[in-house]
Amino acid sequence: MNNSTPNFLLVMPRIVEYIGEGYIFAMGLPYISAALKAAGYNVFTVNMNHYEGETGDILRDLIEKHDIDVVGTGGLSPQFHIIKNIVSEVKRINSDIITVVGGNIISSDPEVAMKALEFVDYGVRDNGEETIVEMAQYFEGRGQVFEIKGLIYEEDES
């Protein structure tokens, strides 16, 4: 993806049992979206709590419609299966899409979470507003991945 501006899709996991139920709106992804937009990146968002249908179908439509390069999501440890499903669906749709997960699920135990989530390319610890912009710049070919604070990833051993 180097030397091109990536398109981001940020996915708020579905935590309601039925569309229309009340829930506590997490502020992490809106902050990430605002930081990316302020830095000039193309950002699309979906709050799965307001969409009927299968996660994979919804994601496929958005990924194809907006030519998505990077999908970000996150949440709390109890939402593990929901987050893992989002990431695995993204990789099933297009294995070249970069997946990023943040929130407490990563911050609480980064190495364990990354291994358990399996298909995640990058984890972001703590507040990711600065980290995500540095990552976007890295995806464009600017900077070095190891210089990005708060980033968890599996180092290439080749």
PDB file of C-alpha atoms in Angstrom:
ATOM      1  CA  MET A   1       0.000   0.000   0.000  1.00  0.00           C
ATOM      2  CA  ASN A   2       3.027   2.297   0.228  1.00  0.00           C
ATOM      3  CA  ASN A   3       2.828   5.648  -1.551  1.00  0.00           C
ATOM      4  CA  SER A   4      -0.966   5.755  -1.706  1.00  0.00           C
ATOM      5  CA  THR A   5      -3.433   7.214   0.758  1.00  0.00           C
ATOM      6  CA  PRO A   6      -5.252   4.398   2.570  1.00  0.00           C
ATOM      7  CA  ASN A   7      -9.018   4.296   2.993  1.00  0.00           C
ATOM      8  CA  PHE A   8     -10.093   3.387   6.529  1.00  0.00           C
ATOM      9  CA  LEU A   9     -13.234   1.638   7.731  1.00  0.00           C
ATOM     10  CA  LEU A  10     -13.876   1.853  11.478  1.00  0.00           C
ATOM     11  CA  VAL A  11     -16.299  -0.729  12.825  1.00  0.00           C
ATOM     12  CA  MET A  12     -18.119  -0.377  16.133  1.00  0.00           C
ATOM     13  CA  PRO A  13     -18.992  -3.938  17.218  1.00  0.00           C
ATOM     14  CA  ARG A  14     -22.622  -4.950  17.633  1.00  0.00           C
ATOM     15  CA  ILE A  15     -23.236  -5.342  21.355  1.00  0.00           C
ATOM     16  CA  VAL A  16     -27.039  -5.233  21.315  1.00  0.00           C
ATOM     17  CA  GLU A  17     -29.115  -8.363  20.971  1.00  0.00           C
ATOM     18  CA  TYR A  18     -31.791  -6.552  18.931  1.00  0.00           C
ATOM     19  CA  ILE A  19     -31.420  -3.504  16.707  1.00  0.00           C
ATOM     20  CA  GLY A  20     -33.047  -0.591  18.514  1.00  0.00           C
ATOM     21  CA  GLU A  21     -31.998  -1.644  22.024  1.00  0.00           C
ATOM     22  CA  GLY A  22     -30.187   0.911  24.118  1.00  0.00           C
ATOM     23  CA  TYR A  23     -26.463   0.593  24.754  1.00  0.00           C
ATOM     24  CA  ILE A  24     -23.549   2.591  26.097  1.00  0.00           C
ATOM     25  CA  PHE A  25     -21.848   4.356  23.190  1.00  0.00           C
ATOM     26  CA  ALA A  26     -18.079   3.895  23.371  1.00  0.00           C
ATOM     27  CA  MET A  27     -16.058   6.979  22.410  1.00  0.00           C
ATOM     28  CA  GLY A  28     -12.812   5.320  21.268  1.00  0.00           C
ATOM     29  CA  LEU A  29     -13.626   4.896  17.577  1.00  0.00           C
ATOM     30  CA  PRO A  30     -15.088   8.418  17.202  1.00  0.00           C
ATOM     31  CA  TYR A  31     -11.813   9.828  18.572  1.00  0.00           C
ATOM     32  CA  ILE A  32      -9.839   7.658  16.141  1.00  0.00           C
ATOM     33  CA  SER A  33     -12.064   8.778  13.269  1.00  0.00           C
ATOM     34  CA  ALA A  34     -11.655  12.454  14.186  1.00  0.00           C
ATOM     35  CA  ALA A  35      -7.859  12.145  14.417  1.00  0.00           C
ATOM     36  CA  LEU A  36      -7.619  10.455  11.009  1.00  0.00           C
ATOM     37  CA  LYS A  37      -9.963  12.976   9.387  1.00  0.00           C
ATOM     38  CA  ALA A  38      -8.041  15.896  10.904  1.00  0.00           C
ATOM     39  CA  ALA A  39      -4.879  14.437   9.359  1.00  0.00           C
ATOM     40  CA  GLY A  40      -6.574  14.319   5.945  1.00  0.00           C
ATOM     41  CA  TYR A  41      -7.405  10.614   5.624  1.00  0.00           C
ATOM     42  CA  ASN A  42     -10.518   9.032   4.104  1.00  0.00           C
ATOM     43  CA  VAL A  43     -12.502   7.481   6.923  1.00  0.00           C
ATOM     44  CA  PHE A  44     -15.751   5.551   6.735  1.00  0.00           C
ATOM     45  CA  THR A  45     -17.547   4.271   9.819  1.00  0.00           C
ATOM     46  CA  VAL A  46     -20.194   1.722  10.648  1.00  0.00           C
ATOM     47  CA  ASN A  47     -21.927   1.226  13.971  1.00  0.00           C
ATOM     48  CA  MET A  48     -23.090  -2.383  13.790  1.00  0.00           C
ATOM     49  CA  ASN A  49     -25.624  -1.675  16.559  1.00  0.00           C
ATOM     50  CA  HIS A  50     -27.792   0.026  13.932  1.00  0.00           C
ATOM     51  CA  TYR A  51     -27.509  -2.446  11.042  1.00  0.00           C
ATOM     52  CA  GLU A  52     -29.649  -5.509  10.470  1.00  0.00           C
ATOM     53  CA  GLY A  53     -27.996  -8.445   8.746  1.00  0.00           C
ATOM     54  CA  GLU A  54     -24.908 -10.570   8.863  1.00  0.00           C
ATOM     55  CA  THR A  55     -21.638  -8.899   9.819  1.00  0.00           C
ATOM     56  CA  GLY A  56     -19.799 -10.324   6.817  1.00  0.00           C
ATOM     57  CA  ASP A  57     -22.397  -9.065   4.335  1.00  0.00           C
ATOM     58  CA  ILE A  58     -22.403  -5.562   5.813  1.00  0.00           C
ATOM     59  CA  LEU A  59     -18.610  -5.403   5.848  1.00  0.00           C
ATOM     60  CA  ARG A  60     -18.298  -6.756   2.285  1.00  0.00           C
ATOM     61  CA  ASP A  61     -20.645  -4.057   0.974  1.00  0.00           C
ATOM     62  CA  LEU A  62     -18.728  -1.271   2.715  1.00  0.00           C
ATOM     63  CA  ILE A  63     -15.280  -2.624   1.831  1.00  0.00           C
ATOM     64  CA  GLU A  64     -16.173  -2.913  -1.855  1.00  0.00           C
ATOM     65  CA  LYS A  65     -18.090   0.379  -2.020  1.00  0.00           C
ATOM     66  CA  HIS A  66     -15.283   2.439  -0.459  1.00  0.00           C
ATOM     67  CA  ASP A  67     -12.219   0.476  -1.653  1.00  0.00           C
ATOM     68  CA  ILE A  68     -11.095  -0.057   1.952  1.00  0.00           C
ATOM     69  CA  ASP A  69      -7.420  -0.711   2.774  1.00  0.00           C
ATOM     70  CA  VAL A  70      -7.515  -0.704   6.582  1.00  0.00           C
ATOM     71  CA  VAL A  71     -10.254  -1.874   8.956  1.00  0.00           C
ATOM     72  CA  GLY A  72     -10.130  -0.847  12.594  1.00  0.00           C
ATOM     73  CA  THR A  73     -12.272  -2.023  15.469  1.00  0.00           C
ATOM     74  CA  GLY A  74     -11.966  -2.538  19.191  1.00  0.00           C
ATOM     75  CA  GLY A  75     -13.685  -2.914  22.474  1.00  0.00           C
ATOM     76  CA  LEU A  76     -13.568  -4.649  25.810  1.00  0.00           C
ATOM     77  CA  SER A  77     -12.365  -8.144  26.645  1.00  0.00           C
ATOM     78  CA  PRO A  78     -15.929  -9.514  27.091  1.00  0.00           C
ATOM     79  CA  GLN A  79     -16.533  -8.575  23.435  1.00  0.00           C
ATOM     80  CA  PHE A  80     -13.703 -10.883  22.311  1.00  0.00           C
ATOM     81  CA  HIS A  81     -15.842 -13.127  20.080  1.00  0.00           C
ATOM     82  CA  ILE A  82     -17.562 -10.166  18.414  1.00  0.00           C
ATOM     83  CA  ILE A  83     -14.236  -8.454  17.673  1.00  0.00           C
ATOM     84  CA  LYS A  84     -12.633 -11.676  16.459  1.00  0.00           C
ATOM     85  CA  ASN A  85     -15.613 -12.237  14.141  1.00  0.00           C
ATOM     86  CA  ILE A  86     -15.225  -8.767  12.613  1.00  0.00           C
ATOM     87  CA  VAL A  87     -11.523  -9.287  11.963  1.00  0.00           C
ATOM     88  CA  SER A  88     -11.927 -12.813  10.585  1.00  0.00           C
ATOM     89  CA  GLU A  89     -14.760 -11.664   8.271  1.00  0.00           C
ATOM     90  CA  VAL A  90     -12.563  -8.858   6.956  1.00  0.00           C
ATOM     91  CA  LYS A  91      -9.726 -11.294   6.223  1.00  0.00           C
ATOM     92  CA  ARG A  92     -12.197 -13.699   4.585  1.00  0.00           C
ATOM     93  CA  ILE A  93     -13.413 -10.877   2.341  1.00  0.00           C
ATOM     94  CA  ASN A  94      -9.898  -9.727   1.438  1.00  0.00           C
ATOM     95  CA  SER A  95      -6.808 -11.072   3.190  1.00  0.00           C
ATOM     96  CA  ASP A  96      -4.762  -8.056   2.023  1.00  0.00           C
ATOM     97  CA  ILE A  97      -6.787  -5.603   4.106  1.00  0.00           C
ATOM     98  CA  ILE A  98      -4.849  -4.446   7.149  1.00  0.00           C
ATOM     99  CA  THR A  99      -6.683  -5.102  10.410  1.00  0.00           C
ATOM    100  CA  VAL A 100      -6.193  -2.985  13.537  1.00  0.00           C
ATOM    101  CA  VAL A 101      -7.740  -3.582  16.961  1.00  0.00           C
ATOM    102  CA  GLY A 102      -7.647  -1.227  19.928  1.00  0.00           C
ATOM    103  CA  GLY A 103      -9.371  -0.665  23.201  1.00  0.00           C
ATOM    104  CA  ASN A 104      -9.208  -2.434  26.515  1.00  0.00           C
ATOM    105  CA  ILE A 105      -9.057  -5.846  24.858  1.00  0.00           C
ATOM    106  CA  ILE A 106      -5.540  -4.973  23.646  1.00  0.00           C
ATOM    107  CA  SER A 107      -4.423  -2.635  26.450  1.00  0.00           C
ATOM    108  CA  SER A 108      -5.212  -5.117  29.229  1.00  0.00           C
ATOM    109  CA  ASP A 109      -2.898  -7.876  27.941  1.00  0.00           C
ATOM    110  CA  PRO A 110      -1.506  -7.073  24.482  1.00  0.00           C
ATOM    111  CA  GLU A 111       0.410 -10.258  23.711  1.00  0.00           C
ATOM    112  CA  VAL A 112      -2.354 -12.605  24.826  1.00  0.00           C
ATOM    113  CA  ALA A 113      -5.008 -10.598  22.969  1.00  0.00           C
ATOM    114  CA  MET A 114      -3.026 -10.487  19.726  1.00  0.00           C
ATOM    115  CA  LYS A 115      -2.463 -14.232  19.797  1.00  0.00           C
ATOM    116  CA  ALA A 116      -6.108 -14.976  20.647  1.00  0.00           C
ATOM    117  CA  LEU A 117      -7.491 -12.607  18.007  1.00  0.00           C
ATOM    118  CA  GLU A 118      -5.343 -14.438  15.465  1.00  0.00           C
ATOM    119  CA  PHE A 119      -6.073 -12.414  12.304  1.00  0.00           C
ATOM    120  CA  VAL A 120      -5.173  -8.979  13.681  1.00  0.00           C
ATOM    121  CA  ASP A 121      -2.248  -7.287  11.971  1.00  0.00           C
ATOM    122  CA  TYR A 122      -1.778  -4.484  14.516  1.00  0.00           C
ATOM    123  CA  GLY A 123      -2.943  -3.826  18.054  1.00  0.00           C
ATOM    124  CA  VAL A 124      -3.105  -0.360  19.562  1.00  0.00           C
ATOM    125  CA  ARG A 125      -2.640   0.120  23.305  1.00  0.00           C
ATOM    126  CA  ASP A 126      -4.121   2.927  25.358  1.00  0.00           C
ATOM    127  CA  ASN A 127      -5.321   6.072  23.558  1.00  0.00           C
ATOM    128  CA  GLY A 128      -4.790   5.493  19.864  1.00  0.00           C
ATOM    129  CA  GLU A 129      -5.440   8.936  18.378  1.00  0.00           C
ATOM    130  CA  GLU A 130      -1.739   9.638  17.813  1.00  0.00           C
ATOM    131  CA  THR A 131      -0.823   6.037  17.110  1.00  0.00           C
ATOM    132  CA  ILE A 132      -3.368   5.653  14.305  1.00  0.00           C
ATOM    133  CA  VAL A 133      -2.167   8.760  12.467  1.00  0.00           C
ATOM    134  CA  GLU A 134       1.445   7.562  12.680  1.00  0.00           C
ATOM    135  CA  MET A 135       0.277   4.171  11.392  1.00  0.00           C
ATOM    136  CA  ALA A 136      -1.501   5.812   8.463  1.00  0.00           C
ATOM    137  CA  GLN A 137       1.688   7.658   7.615  1.00  0.00           C
ATOM    138  CA  TYR A 138       3.627   4.389   7.835  1.00  0.00           C
ATOM    139  CA  PHE A 139       1.105   2.722   5.488  1.00  0.00           C
ATOM    140  CA  GLU A 140       1.880   5.496   3.009  1.00  0.00           C
ATOM    141  CA  GLY A 141       5.584   4.703   3.215  1.00  0.00           C
ATOM    142  CA  ARG A 142       6.542   7.387   5.731  1.00  0.00           C
ATOM    143  CA  GLY A 143       8.340   6.427   8.918  1.00  0.00           C
ATOM    144  CA  GLN A 144       9.276   3.112  10.469  1.00  0.00           C
ATOM    145  CA  VAL A 145       6.812   0.773  12.145  1.00  0.00           C
ATOM    146  CA  PHE A 146       9.062   0.219  15.165  1.00  0.00           C
ATOM    147  CA  GLU A 147       9.012   3.972  15.894  1.00  0.00           C
ATOM    148  CA  ILE A 148       5.238   4.042  16.449  1.00  0.00           C
ATOM    149  CA  LYS A 149       4.443   4.243  20.165  1.00  0.00           C
ATOM    150  CA  GLY A 150       1.596   2.112  21.482  1.00  0.00           C
ATOM    151  CA  LEU A 151       1.695  -0.340  18.582  1.00  0.00           C
ATOM    152  CA  ILE A 152       1.679  -4.132  18.968  1.00  0.00           C
ATOM    153  CA  TYR A 153       2.503  -6.348  15.994  1.00  0.00           C
ATOM    154  CA  GLU A 154       4.242  -9.567  15.128  1.00  0.00           C
ATOM    155  CA  GLU A 155       7.691  -8.840  13.801  1.00  0.00           C
ATOM    156  CA  ASP A 156       8.584 -10.391  10.472  1.00  0.00           C
ATOM    157  CA  GLU A 157      11.220 -13.010  11.125  1.00  0.00           C
ATOM    158  CA  SER A 158      12.364 -13.331   7.513  1.00  0.00           C
TER     159      SER A 158
END
